[in-house]
Short mmCIF file of C-alpha atoms in Angstrom, two decimals:
data_model
loop_
_atom_site.label_atom_id
_atom_site.label_comp_id
_atom_site.label_asym_id
_atom_site.label_seq_id
_atom_site.Cartn_x
_atom_site.Cartn_y
_atom_site.Cartn_z
CA MET A 6 0.00 0.00 0.00
CA SER A 7 1.37 3.40 -0.97
CA GLU A 8 1.77 6.31 1.41
CA LEU A 9 -1.00 8.16 -0.45
CA GLU A 10 -3.38 5.22 -0.03
CA THR A 11 -2.65 5.16 3.70
CA ILE A 12 -3.36 8.88 4.00
CA VAL A 13 -6.58 8.62 1.97
CA LEU A 14 -7.79 5.70 4.07
CA ALA A 15 -7.07 7.66 7.26
CA HIS A 16 -9.19 10.59 6.02
CA LEU A 17 -12.00 8.27 4.98
CA GLN A 18 -11.86 6.60 8.39
CA GLN A 19 -12.25 10.01 10.06
CA TRP A 20 -15.59 10.33 8.26
CA GLU A 21 -16.62 6.77 9.12
CA ASP A 22 -15.84 7.42 12.78
CA VAL A 23 -18.28 10.35 13.07
CA LYS A 24 -20.91 10.01 10.36
CA GLU A 25 -23.37 8.08 12.54
CA GLU A 26 -22.93 10.60 15.36
CA ILE A 27 -23.63 13.41 12.89
CA ARG A 28 -26.73 11.63 11.57
CA VAL A 29 -28.10 11.14 15.10
CA LYS A 30 -27.38 14.74 16.10
CA TYR A 31 -29.26 16.00 13.04
CA ALA A 32 -32.16 13.69 13.88
CA ASN A 33 -32.22 15.10 17.43
CA ARG A 34 -31.79 18.69 16.21
CA ASP A 35 -28.64 19.02 18.31
CA ALA A 36 -26.89 22.26 17.32
CA SER A 37 -23.49 20.83 18.29
CA VAL A 38 -23.65 18.91 15.02
CA HIS A 39 -22.58 22.01 13.10
CA ALA A 40 -19.03 21.95 14.47
CA LEU A 41 -18.73 18.24 13.65
CA LEU A 42 -20.02 18.82 10.13
CA GLN A 43 -17.64 21.74 9.59
CA ALA A 44 -14.68 19.59 10.60
CA GLN A 45 -15.77 16.92 8.12
CA ILE A 46 -16.23 19.48 5.33
CA GLU A 47 -12.59 20.43 5.90
CA ASN A 48 -11.65 16.74 5.98
CA TYR A 49 -13.43 16.21 2.64
CA GLU A 50 -11.82 19.26 1.04
CA THR A 51 -8.37 18.03 2.06
CA LEU A 52 -9.12 14.52 0.88
CA VAL A 53 -10.39 15.54 -2.56
CA THR A 54 -7.14 17.40 -3.29
CA LEU A 55 -4.84 14.50 -2.37
CA GLY A 56 -5.21 12.76 -5.72
CA GLY A 57 -4.15 15.80 -7.67
CA THR A 58 -5.83 17.26 -10.75
CA PHE A 59 -6.15 16.64 -14.46
CA TRP A 60 -7.21 18.79 -17.41
CA ASN A 61 -10.71 17.97 -18.68
CA GLU A 62 -10.55 18.75 -22.40
CA ALA A 63 -14.32 18.62 -22.92
CA ARG A 64 -15.00 21.16 -20.18
CA GLU A 65 -11.74 23.06 -20.61
CA GLU A 66 -11.10 23.10 -16.89
CA GLU A 67 -9.06 21.38 -14.24
CA TRP A 68 -10.77 18.59 -12.27
CA TYR A 69 -9.76 16.72 -9.15
CA VAL A 70 -8.82 13.08 -9.80
CA PHE A 71 -10.82 12.02 -6.71
CA GLY A 72 -13.59 14.59 -7.27
CA PRO A 73 -17.14 13.33 -7.79
CA LEU A 74 -19.35 14.82 -10.50
CA ASN A 75 -20.57 18.34 -9.76
CA GLU A 76 -18.28 18.33 -6.74
CA ALA A 77 -17.93 22.12 -6.49
CA GLU A 78 -21.67 22.78 -6.55
CA ARG A 79 -22.40 19.97 -4.14
CA ILE A 80 -19.82 20.99 -1.53
CA GLU A 81 -21.09 24.58 -1.78
CA PHE A 82 -24.59 23.26 -1.02
CA VAL A 83 -23.23 21.46 2.06
CA LYS A 84 -21.49 24.62 3.24
CA SER A 85 -24.46 26.91 2.67
CA LYS A 86 -27.11 24.54 4.04
CA TYR A 87 -25.11 23.11 6.96
CA LYS A 88 -28.09 23.55 9.32
CA SER A 89 -30.15 21.16 7.22
CA HIS A 90 -30.08 17.37 7.47
CA TYR A 91 -29.66 17.37 3.69
CA ALA A 92 -26.16 18.80 4.11
CA TYR A 93 -25.24 15.56 5.91
CA VAL A 94 -26.92 13.46 3.21
CA GLN A 95 -25.00 15.26 0.47
CA LEU A 96 -21.67 15.13 2.32
CA ASN A 97 -22.13 11.41 2.92
CA ALA A 98 -22.79 10.92 -0.80
CA LEU A 99 -19.67 12.93 -1.68
CA PHE A 100 -17.52 10.81 0.63
CA GLU A 101 -18.95 7.59 -0.84
CA GLU A 102 -18.34 8.70 -4.42
CA LEU A 103 -14.85 9.89 -3.54
CA ARG A 104 -14.12 6.52 -1.91
CA LYS A 105 -15.07 4.75 -5.16
CA LYS A 106 -13.03 7.11 -7.35
CA ALA A 107 -9.99 6.74 -5.11
CA ALA A 108 -10.34 2.94 -5.12
CA MET A 109 -10.54 2.89 -8.93
CA HIS A 110 -7.51 5.19 -9.14
CA PHE A 111 -5.41 3.00 -6.84
CA ALA A 112 -6.50 -0.18 -8.64
CA LYS A 113 -5.50 1.36 -11.97
CA GLN A 114 -2.15 2.43 -10.53
CA ALA A 115 -1.53 -1.10 -9.21
CA ARG A 116 -2.37 -2.63 -12.62
CA LEU A 117 0.02 -0.25 -14.37
CA GLN A 118 2.76 -1.05 -11.86
CA ARG A 119 2.31 -4.80 -12.37
CA LYS A 120 2.36 -4.33 -16.15
CA LEU A 121 5.59 -2.33 -15.96
CA GLU A 122 7.22 -4.91 -13.72
CA LYS A 123 6.16 -7.70 -16.09
CA GLU A 124 7.58 -5.83 -19.10
CA GLN A 125 10.87 -5.22 -17.30
CA LYS A 126 11.23 -8.94 -16.49
CA GLY A 127 10.30 -10.13 -19.96
#
């Protein structure tokens, strides 16, 4: 496992460790949830940048490798509607999509590494 994978997994685990607590606090209308959510927004924003960026020719803009579709609009919704339970729902969806994108990225990297090693041996 690469150092980047270890870091990504640690950030994802931070979310896993508190997401149920956040859900329950929203259900109970506990205002202390806002600080927890803010910390996880920052966690997400750090996490999404870890994979780097690439140039999207079709859109003529830079995208995050780990960034889900419509990531910018969706994280802005979470930030602006943080008092709503739907902010939690959206942030949870963003983390889940990011987890899948990161897993695909690391699997692709591992396949390329194995292919290179095979070519060097043969």
